[in-house]
PDB file of C-alpha atoms in Angstrom:
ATOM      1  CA  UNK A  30     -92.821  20.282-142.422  1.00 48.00           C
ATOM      2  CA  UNK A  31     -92.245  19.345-138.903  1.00 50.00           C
ATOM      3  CA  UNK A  32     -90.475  22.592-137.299  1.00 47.00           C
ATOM      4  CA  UNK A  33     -87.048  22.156-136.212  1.00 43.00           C
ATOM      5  CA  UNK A  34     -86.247  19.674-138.919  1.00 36.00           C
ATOM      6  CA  UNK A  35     -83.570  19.413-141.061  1.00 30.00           C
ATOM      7  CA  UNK A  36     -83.678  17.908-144.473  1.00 33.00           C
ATOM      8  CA  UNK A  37     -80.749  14.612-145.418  1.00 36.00           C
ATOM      9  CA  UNK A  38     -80.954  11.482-146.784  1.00 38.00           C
ATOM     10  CA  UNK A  39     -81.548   8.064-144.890  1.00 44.00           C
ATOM     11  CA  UNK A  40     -78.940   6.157-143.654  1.00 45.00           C
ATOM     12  CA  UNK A  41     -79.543   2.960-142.207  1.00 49.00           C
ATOM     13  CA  UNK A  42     -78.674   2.552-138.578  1.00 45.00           C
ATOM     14  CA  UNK A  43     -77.993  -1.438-137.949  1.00 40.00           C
ATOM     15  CA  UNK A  44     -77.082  -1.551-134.549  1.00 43.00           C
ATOM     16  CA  UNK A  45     -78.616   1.716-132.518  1.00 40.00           C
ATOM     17  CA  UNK A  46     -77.928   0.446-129.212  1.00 38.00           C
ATOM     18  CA  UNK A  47     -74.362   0.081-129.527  1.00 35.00           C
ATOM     19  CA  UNK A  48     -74.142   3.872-131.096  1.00 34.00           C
ATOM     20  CA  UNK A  49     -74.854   5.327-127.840  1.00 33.00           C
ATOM     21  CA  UNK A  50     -78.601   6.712-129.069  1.00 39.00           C
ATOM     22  CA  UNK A  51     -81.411   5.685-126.726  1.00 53.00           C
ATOM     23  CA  UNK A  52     -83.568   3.720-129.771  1.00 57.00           C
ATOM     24  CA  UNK A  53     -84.734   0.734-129.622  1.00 70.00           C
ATOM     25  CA  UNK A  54     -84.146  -1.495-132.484  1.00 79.00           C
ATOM     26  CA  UNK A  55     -86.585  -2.905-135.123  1.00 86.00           C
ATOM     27  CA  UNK A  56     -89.331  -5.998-134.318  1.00 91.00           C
ATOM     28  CA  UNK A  57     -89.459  -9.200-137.268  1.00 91.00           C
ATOM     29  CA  UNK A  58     -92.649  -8.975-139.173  1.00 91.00           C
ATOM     30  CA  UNK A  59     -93.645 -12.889-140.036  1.00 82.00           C
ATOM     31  CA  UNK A  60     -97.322 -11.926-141.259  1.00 79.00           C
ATOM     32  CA  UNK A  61     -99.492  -8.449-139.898  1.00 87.00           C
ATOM     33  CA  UNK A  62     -97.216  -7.458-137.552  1.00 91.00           C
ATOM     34  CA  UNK A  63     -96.617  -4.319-138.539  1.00 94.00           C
ATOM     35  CA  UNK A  64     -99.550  -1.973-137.052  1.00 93.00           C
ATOM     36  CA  UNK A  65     -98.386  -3.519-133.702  1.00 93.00           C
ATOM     37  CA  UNK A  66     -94.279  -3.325-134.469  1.00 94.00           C
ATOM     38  CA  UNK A  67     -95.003   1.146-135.752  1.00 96.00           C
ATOM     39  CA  UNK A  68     -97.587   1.765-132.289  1.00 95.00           C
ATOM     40  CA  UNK A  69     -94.798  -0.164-129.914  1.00 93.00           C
ATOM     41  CA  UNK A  70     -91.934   2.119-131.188  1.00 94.00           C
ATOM     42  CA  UNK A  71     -93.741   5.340-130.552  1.00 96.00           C
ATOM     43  CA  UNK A  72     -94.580   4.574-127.016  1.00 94.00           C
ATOM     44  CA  UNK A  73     -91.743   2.927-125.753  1.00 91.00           C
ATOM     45  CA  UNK A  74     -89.616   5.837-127.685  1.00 92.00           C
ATOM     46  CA  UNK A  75     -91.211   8.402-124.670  1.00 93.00           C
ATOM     47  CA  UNK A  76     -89.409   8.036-121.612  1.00 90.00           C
ATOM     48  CA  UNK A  77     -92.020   8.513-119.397  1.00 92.00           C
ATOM     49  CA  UNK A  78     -93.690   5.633-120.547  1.00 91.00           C
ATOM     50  CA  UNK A  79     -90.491   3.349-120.299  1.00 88.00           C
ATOM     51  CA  UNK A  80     -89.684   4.764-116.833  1.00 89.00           C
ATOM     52  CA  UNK A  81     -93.370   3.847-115.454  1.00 89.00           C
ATOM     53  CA  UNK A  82     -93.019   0.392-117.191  1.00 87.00           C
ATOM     54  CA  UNK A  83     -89.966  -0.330-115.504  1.00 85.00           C
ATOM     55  CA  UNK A  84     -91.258   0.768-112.204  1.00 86.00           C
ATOM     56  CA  UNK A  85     -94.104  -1.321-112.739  1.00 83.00           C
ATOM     57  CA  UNK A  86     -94.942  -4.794-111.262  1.00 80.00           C
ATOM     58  CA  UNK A  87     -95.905  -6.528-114.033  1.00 77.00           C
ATOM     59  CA  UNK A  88     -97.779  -5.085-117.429  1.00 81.00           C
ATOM     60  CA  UNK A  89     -98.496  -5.847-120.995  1.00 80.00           C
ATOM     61  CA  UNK A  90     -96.430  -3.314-121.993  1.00 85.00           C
ATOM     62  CA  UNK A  91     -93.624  -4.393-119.284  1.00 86.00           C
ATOM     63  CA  UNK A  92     -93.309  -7.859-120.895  1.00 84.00           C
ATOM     64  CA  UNK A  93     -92.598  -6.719-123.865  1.00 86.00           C
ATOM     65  CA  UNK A  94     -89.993  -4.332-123.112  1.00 85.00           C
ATOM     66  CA  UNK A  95     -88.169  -7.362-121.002  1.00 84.00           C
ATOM     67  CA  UNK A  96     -88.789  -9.770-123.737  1.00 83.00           C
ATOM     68  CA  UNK A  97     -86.789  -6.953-126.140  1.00 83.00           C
ATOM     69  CA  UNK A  98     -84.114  -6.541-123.895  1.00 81.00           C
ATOM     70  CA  UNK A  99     -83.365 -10.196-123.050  1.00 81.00           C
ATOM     71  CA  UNK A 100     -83.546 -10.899-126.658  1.00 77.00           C
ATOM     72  CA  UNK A 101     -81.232  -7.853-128.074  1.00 74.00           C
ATOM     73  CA  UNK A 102     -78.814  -8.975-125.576  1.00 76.00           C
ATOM     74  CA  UNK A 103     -78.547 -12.716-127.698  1.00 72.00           C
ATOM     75  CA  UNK A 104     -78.558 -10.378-130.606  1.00 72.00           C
ATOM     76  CA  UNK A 105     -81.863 -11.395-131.958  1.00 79.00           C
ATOM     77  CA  UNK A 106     -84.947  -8.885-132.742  1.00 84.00           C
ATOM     78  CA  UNK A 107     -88.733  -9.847-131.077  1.00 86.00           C
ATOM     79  CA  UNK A 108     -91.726 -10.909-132.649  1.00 88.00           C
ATOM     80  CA  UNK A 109     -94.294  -9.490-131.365  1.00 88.00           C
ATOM     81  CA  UNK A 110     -96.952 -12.243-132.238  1.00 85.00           C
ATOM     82  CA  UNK A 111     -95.019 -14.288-129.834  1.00 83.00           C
ATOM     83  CA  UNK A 112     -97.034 -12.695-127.362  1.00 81.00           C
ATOM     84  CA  UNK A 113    -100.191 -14.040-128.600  1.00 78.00           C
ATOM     85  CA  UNK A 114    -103.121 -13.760-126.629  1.00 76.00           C
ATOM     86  CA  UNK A 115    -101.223 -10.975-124.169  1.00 77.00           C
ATOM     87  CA  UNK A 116     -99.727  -7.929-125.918  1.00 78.00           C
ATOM     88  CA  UNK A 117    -100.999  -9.167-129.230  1.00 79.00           C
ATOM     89  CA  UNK A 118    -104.478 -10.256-130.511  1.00 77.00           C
ATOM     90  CA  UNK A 119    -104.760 -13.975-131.358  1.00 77.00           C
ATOM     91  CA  UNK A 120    -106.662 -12.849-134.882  1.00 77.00           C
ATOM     92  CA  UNK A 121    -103.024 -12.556-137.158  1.00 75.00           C
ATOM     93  CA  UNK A 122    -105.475 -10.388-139.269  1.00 77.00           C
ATOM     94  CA  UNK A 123    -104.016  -7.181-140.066  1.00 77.00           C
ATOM     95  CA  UNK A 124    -105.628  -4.468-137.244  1.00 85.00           C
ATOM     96  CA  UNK A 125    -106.337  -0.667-136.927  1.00 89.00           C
ATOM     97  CA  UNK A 126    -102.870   0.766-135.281  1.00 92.00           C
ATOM     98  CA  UNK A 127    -104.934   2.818-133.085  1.00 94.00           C
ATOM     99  CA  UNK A 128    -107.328   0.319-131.707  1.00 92.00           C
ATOM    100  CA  UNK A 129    -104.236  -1.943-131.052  1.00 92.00           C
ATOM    101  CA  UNK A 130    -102.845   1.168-129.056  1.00 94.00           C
ATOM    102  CA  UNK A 131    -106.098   1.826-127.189  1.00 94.00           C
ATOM    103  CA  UNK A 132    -105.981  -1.733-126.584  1.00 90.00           C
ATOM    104  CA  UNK A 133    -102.479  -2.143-125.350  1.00 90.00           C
ATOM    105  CA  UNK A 134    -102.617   0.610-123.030  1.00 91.00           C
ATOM    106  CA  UNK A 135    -105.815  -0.398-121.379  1.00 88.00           C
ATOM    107  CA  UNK A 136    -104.227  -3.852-120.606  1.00 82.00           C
ATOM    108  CA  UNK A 137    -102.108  -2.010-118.282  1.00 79.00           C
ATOM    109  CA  UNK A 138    -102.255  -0.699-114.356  1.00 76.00           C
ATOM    110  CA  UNK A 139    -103.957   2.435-113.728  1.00 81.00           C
ATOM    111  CA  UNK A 140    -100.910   4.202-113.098  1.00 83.00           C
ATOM    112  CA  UNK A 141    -100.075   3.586-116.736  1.00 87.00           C
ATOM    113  CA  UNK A 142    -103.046   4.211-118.100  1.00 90.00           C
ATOM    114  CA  UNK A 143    -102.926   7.810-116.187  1.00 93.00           C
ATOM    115  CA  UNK A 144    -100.134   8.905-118.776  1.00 95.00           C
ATOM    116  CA  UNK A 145    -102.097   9.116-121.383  1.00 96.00           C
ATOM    117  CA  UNK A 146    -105.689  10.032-119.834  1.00 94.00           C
ATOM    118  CA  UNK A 147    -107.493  13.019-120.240  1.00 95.00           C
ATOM    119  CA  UNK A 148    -111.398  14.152-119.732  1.00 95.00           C
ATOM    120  CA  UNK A 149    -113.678  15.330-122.945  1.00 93.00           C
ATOM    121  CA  UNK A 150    -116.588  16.878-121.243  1.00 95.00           C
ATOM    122  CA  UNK A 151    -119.521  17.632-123.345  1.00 94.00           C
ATOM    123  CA  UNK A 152    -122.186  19.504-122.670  1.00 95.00           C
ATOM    124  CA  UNK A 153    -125.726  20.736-124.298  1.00 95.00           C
ATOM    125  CA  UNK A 154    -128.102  23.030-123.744  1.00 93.00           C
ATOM    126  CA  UNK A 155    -131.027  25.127-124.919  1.00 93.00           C
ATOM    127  CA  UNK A 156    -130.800  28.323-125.994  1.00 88.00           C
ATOM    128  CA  UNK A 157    -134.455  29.294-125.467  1.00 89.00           C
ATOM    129  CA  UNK A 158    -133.689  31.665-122.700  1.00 88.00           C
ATOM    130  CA  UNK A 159    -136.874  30.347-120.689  1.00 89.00           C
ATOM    131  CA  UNK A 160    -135.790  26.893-120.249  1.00 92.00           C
ATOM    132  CA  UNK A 161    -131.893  26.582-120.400  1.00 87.00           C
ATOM    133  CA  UNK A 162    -132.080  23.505-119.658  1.00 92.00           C
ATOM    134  CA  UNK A 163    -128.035  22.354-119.337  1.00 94.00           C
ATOM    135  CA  UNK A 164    -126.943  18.269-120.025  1.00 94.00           C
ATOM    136  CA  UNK A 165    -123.468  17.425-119.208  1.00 94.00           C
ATOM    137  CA  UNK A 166    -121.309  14.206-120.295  1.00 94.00           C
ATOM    138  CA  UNK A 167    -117.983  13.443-119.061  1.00 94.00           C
ATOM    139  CA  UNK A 168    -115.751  10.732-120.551  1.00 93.00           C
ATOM    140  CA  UNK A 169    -112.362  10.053-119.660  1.00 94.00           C
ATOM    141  CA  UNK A 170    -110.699   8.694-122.912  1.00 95.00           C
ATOM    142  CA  UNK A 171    -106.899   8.267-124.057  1.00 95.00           C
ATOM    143  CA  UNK A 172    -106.831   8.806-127.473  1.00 96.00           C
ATOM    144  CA  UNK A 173    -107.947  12.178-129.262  1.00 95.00           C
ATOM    145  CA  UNK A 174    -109.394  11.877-132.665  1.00 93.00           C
ATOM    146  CA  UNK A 175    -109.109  15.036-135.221  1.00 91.00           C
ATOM    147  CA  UNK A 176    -111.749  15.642-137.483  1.00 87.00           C
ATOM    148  CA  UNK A 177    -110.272  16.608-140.760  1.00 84.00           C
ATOM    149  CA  UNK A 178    -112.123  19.612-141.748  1.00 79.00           C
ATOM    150  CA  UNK A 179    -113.192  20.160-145.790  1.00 74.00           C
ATOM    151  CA  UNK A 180    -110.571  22.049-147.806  1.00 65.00           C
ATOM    152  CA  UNK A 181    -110.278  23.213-151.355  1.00 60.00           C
ATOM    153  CA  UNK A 182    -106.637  23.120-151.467  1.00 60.00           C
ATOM    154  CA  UNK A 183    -106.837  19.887-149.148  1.00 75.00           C
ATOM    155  CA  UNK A 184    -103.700  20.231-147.033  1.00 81.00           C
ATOM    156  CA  UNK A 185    -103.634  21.519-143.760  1.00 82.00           C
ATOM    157  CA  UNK A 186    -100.980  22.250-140.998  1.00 82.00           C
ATOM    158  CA  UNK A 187    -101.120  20.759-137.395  1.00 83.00           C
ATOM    159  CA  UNK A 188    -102.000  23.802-136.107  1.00 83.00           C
ATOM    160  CA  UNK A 189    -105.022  24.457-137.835  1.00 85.00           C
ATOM    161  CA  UNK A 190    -106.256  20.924-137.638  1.00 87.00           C
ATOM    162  CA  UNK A 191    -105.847  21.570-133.737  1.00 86.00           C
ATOM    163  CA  UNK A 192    -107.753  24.754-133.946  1.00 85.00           C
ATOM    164  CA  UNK A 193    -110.279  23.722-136.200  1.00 84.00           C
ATOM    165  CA  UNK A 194    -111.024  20.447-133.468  1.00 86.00           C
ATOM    166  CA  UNK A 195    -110.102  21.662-130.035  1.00 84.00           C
ATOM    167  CA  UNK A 196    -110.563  25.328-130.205  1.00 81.00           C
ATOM    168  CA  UNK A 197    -113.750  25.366-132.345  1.00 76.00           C
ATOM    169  CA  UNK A 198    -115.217  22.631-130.167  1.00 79.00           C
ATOM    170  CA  UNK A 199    -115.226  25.310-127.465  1.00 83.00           C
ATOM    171  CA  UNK A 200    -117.740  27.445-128.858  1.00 86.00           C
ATOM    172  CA  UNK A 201    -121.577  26.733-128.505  1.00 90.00           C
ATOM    173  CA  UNK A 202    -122.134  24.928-131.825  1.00 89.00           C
ATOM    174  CA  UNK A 203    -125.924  24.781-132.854  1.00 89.00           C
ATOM    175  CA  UNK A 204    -127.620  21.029-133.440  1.00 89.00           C
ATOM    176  CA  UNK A 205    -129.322  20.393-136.063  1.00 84.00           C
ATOM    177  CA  UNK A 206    -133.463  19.383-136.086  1.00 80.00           C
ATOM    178  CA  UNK A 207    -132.890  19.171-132.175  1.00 85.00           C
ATOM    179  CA  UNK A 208    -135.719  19.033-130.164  1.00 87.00           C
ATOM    180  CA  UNK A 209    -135.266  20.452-126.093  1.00 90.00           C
ATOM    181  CA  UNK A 210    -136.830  17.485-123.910  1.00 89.00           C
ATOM    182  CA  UNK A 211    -137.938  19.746-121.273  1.00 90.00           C
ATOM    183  CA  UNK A 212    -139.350  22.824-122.963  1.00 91.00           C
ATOM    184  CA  UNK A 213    -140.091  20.658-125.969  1.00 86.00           C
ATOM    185  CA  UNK A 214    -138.604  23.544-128.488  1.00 80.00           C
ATOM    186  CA  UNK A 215    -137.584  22.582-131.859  1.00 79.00           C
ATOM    187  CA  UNK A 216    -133.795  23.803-133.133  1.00 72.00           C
ATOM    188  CA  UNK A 217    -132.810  25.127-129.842  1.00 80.00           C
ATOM    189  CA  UNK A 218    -130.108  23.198-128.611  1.00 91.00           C
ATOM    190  CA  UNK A 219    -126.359  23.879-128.848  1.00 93.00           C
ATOM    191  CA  UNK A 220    -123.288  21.642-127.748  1.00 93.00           C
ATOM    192  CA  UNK A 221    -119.738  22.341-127.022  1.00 92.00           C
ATOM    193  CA  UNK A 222    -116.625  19.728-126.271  1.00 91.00           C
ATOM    194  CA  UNK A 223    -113.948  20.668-124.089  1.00 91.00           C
ATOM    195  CA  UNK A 224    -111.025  19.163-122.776  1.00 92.00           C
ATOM    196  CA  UNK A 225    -109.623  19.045-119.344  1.00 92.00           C
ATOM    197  CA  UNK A 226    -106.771  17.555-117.248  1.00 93.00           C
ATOM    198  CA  UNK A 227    -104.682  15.942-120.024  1.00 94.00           C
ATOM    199  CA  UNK A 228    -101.586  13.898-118.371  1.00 95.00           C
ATOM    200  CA  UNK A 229     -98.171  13.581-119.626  1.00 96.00           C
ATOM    201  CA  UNK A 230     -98.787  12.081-123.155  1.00 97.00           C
ATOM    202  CA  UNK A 231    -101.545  13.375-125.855  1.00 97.00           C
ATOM    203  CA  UNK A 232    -101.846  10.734-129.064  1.00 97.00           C
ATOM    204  CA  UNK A 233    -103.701  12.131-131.268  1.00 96.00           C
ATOM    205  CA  UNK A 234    -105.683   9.612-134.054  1.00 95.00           C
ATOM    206  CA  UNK A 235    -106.664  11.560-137.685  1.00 92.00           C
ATOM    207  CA  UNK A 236    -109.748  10.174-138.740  1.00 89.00           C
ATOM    208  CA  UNK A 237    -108.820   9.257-142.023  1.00 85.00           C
ATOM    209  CA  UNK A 238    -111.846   6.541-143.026  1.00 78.00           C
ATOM    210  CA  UNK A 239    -114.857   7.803-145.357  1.00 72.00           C
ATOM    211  CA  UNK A 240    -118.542   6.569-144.919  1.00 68.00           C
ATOM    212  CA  UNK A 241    -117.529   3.282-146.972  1.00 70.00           C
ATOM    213  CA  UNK A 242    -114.447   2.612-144.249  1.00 70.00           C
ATOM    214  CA  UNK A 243    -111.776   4.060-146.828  1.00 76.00           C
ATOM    215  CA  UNK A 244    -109.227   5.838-145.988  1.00 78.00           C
ATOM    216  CA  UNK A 245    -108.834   9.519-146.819  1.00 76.00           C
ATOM    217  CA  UNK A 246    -105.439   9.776-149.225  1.00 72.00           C
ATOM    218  CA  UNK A 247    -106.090  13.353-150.460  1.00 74.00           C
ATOM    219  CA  UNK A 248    -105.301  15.136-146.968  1.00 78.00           C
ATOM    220  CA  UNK A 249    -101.883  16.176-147.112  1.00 82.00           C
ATOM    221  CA  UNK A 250    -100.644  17.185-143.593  1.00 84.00           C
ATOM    222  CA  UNK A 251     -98.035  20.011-143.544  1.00 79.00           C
ATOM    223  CA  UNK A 252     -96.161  21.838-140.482  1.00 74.00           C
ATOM    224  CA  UNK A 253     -96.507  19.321-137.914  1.00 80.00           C
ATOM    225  CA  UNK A 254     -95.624  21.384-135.038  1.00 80.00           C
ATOM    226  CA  UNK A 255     -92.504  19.866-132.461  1.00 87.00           C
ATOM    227  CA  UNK A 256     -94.122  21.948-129.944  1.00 90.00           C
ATOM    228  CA  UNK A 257     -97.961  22.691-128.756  1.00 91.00           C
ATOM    229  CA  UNK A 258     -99.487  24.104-126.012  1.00 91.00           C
ATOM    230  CA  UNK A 259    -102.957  22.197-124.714  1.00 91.00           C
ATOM    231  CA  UNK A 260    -105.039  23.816-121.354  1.00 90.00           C
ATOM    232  CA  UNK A 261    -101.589  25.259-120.686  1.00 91.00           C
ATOM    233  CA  UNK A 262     -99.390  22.687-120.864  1.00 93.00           C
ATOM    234  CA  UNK A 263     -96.728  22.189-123.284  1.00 95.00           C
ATOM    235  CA  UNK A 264     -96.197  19.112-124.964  1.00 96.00           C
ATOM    236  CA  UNK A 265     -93.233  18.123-127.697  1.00 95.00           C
ATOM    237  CA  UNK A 266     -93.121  15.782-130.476  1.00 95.00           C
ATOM    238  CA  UNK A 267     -91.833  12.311-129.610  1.00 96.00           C
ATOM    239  CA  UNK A 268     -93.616  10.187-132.491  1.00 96.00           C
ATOM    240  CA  UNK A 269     -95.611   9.395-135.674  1.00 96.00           C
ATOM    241  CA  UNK A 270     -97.475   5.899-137.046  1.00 97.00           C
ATOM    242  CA  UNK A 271     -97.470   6.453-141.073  1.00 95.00           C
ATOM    243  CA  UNK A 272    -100.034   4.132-142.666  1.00 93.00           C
ATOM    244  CA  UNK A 273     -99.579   3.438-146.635  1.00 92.00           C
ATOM    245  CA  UNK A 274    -102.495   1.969-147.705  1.00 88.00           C
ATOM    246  CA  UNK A 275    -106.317   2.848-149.004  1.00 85.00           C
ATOM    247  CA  UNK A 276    -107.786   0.962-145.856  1.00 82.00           C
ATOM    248  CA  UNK A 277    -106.566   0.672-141.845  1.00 82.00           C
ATOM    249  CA  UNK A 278    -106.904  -2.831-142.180  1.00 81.00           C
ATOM    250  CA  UNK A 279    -104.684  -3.216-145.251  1.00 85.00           C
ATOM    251  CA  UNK A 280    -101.484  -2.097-145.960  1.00 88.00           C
ATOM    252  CA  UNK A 281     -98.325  -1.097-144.382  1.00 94.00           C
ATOM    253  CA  UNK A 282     -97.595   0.827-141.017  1.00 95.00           C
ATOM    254  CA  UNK A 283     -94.365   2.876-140.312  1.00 96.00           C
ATOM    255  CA  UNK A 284     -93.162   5.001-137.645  1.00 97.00           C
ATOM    256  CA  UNK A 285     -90.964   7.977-137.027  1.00 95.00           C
ATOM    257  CA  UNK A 286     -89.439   8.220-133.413  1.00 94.00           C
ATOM    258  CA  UNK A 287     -87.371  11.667-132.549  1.00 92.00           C
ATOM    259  CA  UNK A 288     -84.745  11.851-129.725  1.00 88.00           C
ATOM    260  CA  UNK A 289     -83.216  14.980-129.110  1.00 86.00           C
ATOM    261  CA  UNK A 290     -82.857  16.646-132.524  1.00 85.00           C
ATOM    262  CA  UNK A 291     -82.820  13.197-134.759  1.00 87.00           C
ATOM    263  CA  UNK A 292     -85.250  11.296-136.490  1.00 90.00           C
ATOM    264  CA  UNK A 293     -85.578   7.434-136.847  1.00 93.00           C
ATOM    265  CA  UNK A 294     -87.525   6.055-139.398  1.00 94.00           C
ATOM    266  CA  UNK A 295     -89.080   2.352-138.038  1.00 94.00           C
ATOM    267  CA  UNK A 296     -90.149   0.292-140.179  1.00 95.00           C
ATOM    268  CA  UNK A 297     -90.229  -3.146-138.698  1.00 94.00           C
ATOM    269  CA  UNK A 298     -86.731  -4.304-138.391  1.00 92.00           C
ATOM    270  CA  UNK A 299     -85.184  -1.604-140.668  1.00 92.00           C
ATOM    271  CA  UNK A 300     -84.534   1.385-138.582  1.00 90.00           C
ATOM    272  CA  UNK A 301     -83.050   4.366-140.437  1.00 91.00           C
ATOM    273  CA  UNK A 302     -81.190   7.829-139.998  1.00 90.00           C
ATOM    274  CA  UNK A 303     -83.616  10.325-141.244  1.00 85.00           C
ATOM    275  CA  UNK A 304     -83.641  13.844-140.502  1.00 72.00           C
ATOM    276  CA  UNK A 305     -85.748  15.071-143.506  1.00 77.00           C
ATOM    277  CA  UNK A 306     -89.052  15.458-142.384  1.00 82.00           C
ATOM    278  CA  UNK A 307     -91.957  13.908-144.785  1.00 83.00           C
ATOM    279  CA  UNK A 308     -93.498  17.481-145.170  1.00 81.00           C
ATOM    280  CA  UNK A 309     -97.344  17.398-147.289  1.00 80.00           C
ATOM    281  CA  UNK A 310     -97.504  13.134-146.182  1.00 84.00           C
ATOM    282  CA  UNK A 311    -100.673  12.175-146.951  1.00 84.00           C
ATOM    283  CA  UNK A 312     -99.740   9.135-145.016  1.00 90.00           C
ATOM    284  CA  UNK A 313     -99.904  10.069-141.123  1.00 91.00           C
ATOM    285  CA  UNK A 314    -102.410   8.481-139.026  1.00 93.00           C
ATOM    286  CA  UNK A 315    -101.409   9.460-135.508  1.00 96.00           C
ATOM    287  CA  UNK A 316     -99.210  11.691-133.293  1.00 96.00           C
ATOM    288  CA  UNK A 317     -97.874  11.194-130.158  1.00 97.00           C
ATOM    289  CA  UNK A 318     -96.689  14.057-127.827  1.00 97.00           C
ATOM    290  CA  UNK A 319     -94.528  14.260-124.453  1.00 96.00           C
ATOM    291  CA  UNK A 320     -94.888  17.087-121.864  1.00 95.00           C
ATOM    292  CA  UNK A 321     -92.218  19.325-121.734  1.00 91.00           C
ATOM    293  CA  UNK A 322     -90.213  19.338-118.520  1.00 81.00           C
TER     294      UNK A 322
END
């Protein structure tokens, strides 16, 4: 379950703006929109992100949010493959969600970009205690991707998945039929991954595809956490992209969006009331987080 949550039924929500709720309203879906329509709601539901966009010159993400607005106003809804070529990819092939987001976000000044930035810094070394030879690797990346770990009862809570990825990540991990390339020793070397300076937003990707590109539908993900702590920061829960489907490429994408203490349910231009959490989905693909202030 996602803590905090309450459990009702849907109710659809026609006209959010003019009930006074900060949520934007639903996009049209003419084709294999909706991977773009579920990663567009998440980010422009965290108002950090739509307070840099406005402040912005000019920005991928900036044009869309104007297009919105002007066309809410005439009381229509946006497509996003209008933006062609910009926002959107010219190939009206369904896409990966989180490439799209990668994608989008890149398109975008460096002062946008530095939302959602953080450093993975990798190192390895050898353990023989007369060489110690040390190899470092920094990369500065803006999505986090959780490896699901195997489990007999195959479900697995938020926290645990973060544990199991960042935490375990921390400790000196041996390789495998490593050889050291300055002593030359066989199975010596050991790696660790940690992370440093995240920024205002985490997203976090579950990497749900097998060796054959399938998706993983046996993972059930329970007690998604509306609060976490990462390198001492605290972030909260602002969104999640749902994929229903056996591949990323195939399918359907949804989102949930909170503000406050509710829950919206997106899915393209149906956007919903919906306070009961989907606790044990075996449908989430990614998370997106907002520093507490």
């Amino acid at each position: 379950m996602l803590v905090d949550a309450t459990s009702s039924s849907h109710k659809n929500v026609s006209k959010p703006a003019e009930s006074g709720l900060n949520v934007m309203r639903g996009f049209y879906n003419n084709g294999n929109a909706c991977y773009a329509n579920a990663a567009i709601q998440c980010l422009l539901n965290m108002n950090c992100v739509k307070d840099t966009v406005l402040k912005s010159r000019d920005c991928a993400l900036k044009r869309v949010f104007r297009r919105y607005c002007i066309q809410s106003k005439s009381g229509d809804l946006l497509d996003l493959t209008e933006l062609r070529g910009d926002i959107f990819p010219n190939d009206l092939n369904q896409q990966d969600t989180s490439d799209f987001t990668h994608d989008v976000i890149e398109k975008n000044s460096d002062h946008l970009k530095d939302l959602f930035r953080f450093n993975q810094i990798t190192s390895t070394k050898c353990s023989n205690p007369r060489c110690n030879d040390l190899k470092q690797q920094k990369e500065r990346n803006i999505l986090y991707f959780l490896r699901i770990p195997h489990l007999d009862n195959k479900s697995c809570s938020m926290a645990n998945l973060l544990k199991f990825n960042i935490d375990a990540n921390k400790q000196w991990q041996p390789i495998l039929e490593s050889k050291c390339s300055q002593c030359y020793t066989n199975s010596h070397l050991v790696t660790q991954t940690i992370v440093e300076n995240p920024q205002q937003i985490l997203i976090f990707v579950l990497q749900l595809l097998d060796d054959n590109q399938m998706k993983n539908t046996n993972l059930k993900l329970q007690e998604i956490r509306s609060d976490i702590e990462i390198c001492n920061k605290n972030y909260v829960f602002s969104g999640a992209v749902f994929h229903h489907g056996p591949r990323l490429t195939e399918g359907h994408y949804t989102a949930i969006v909170k503000k406050g203490t509710q829950f919206y349910k997106a899915d393209d231009v149906n956007l919903s009331v919906c306070k009961r959490w989907p606790n044990n989905s075996k449908d989430i693909y990614m998370l997106f987080y907002e520093e507490k202030k």
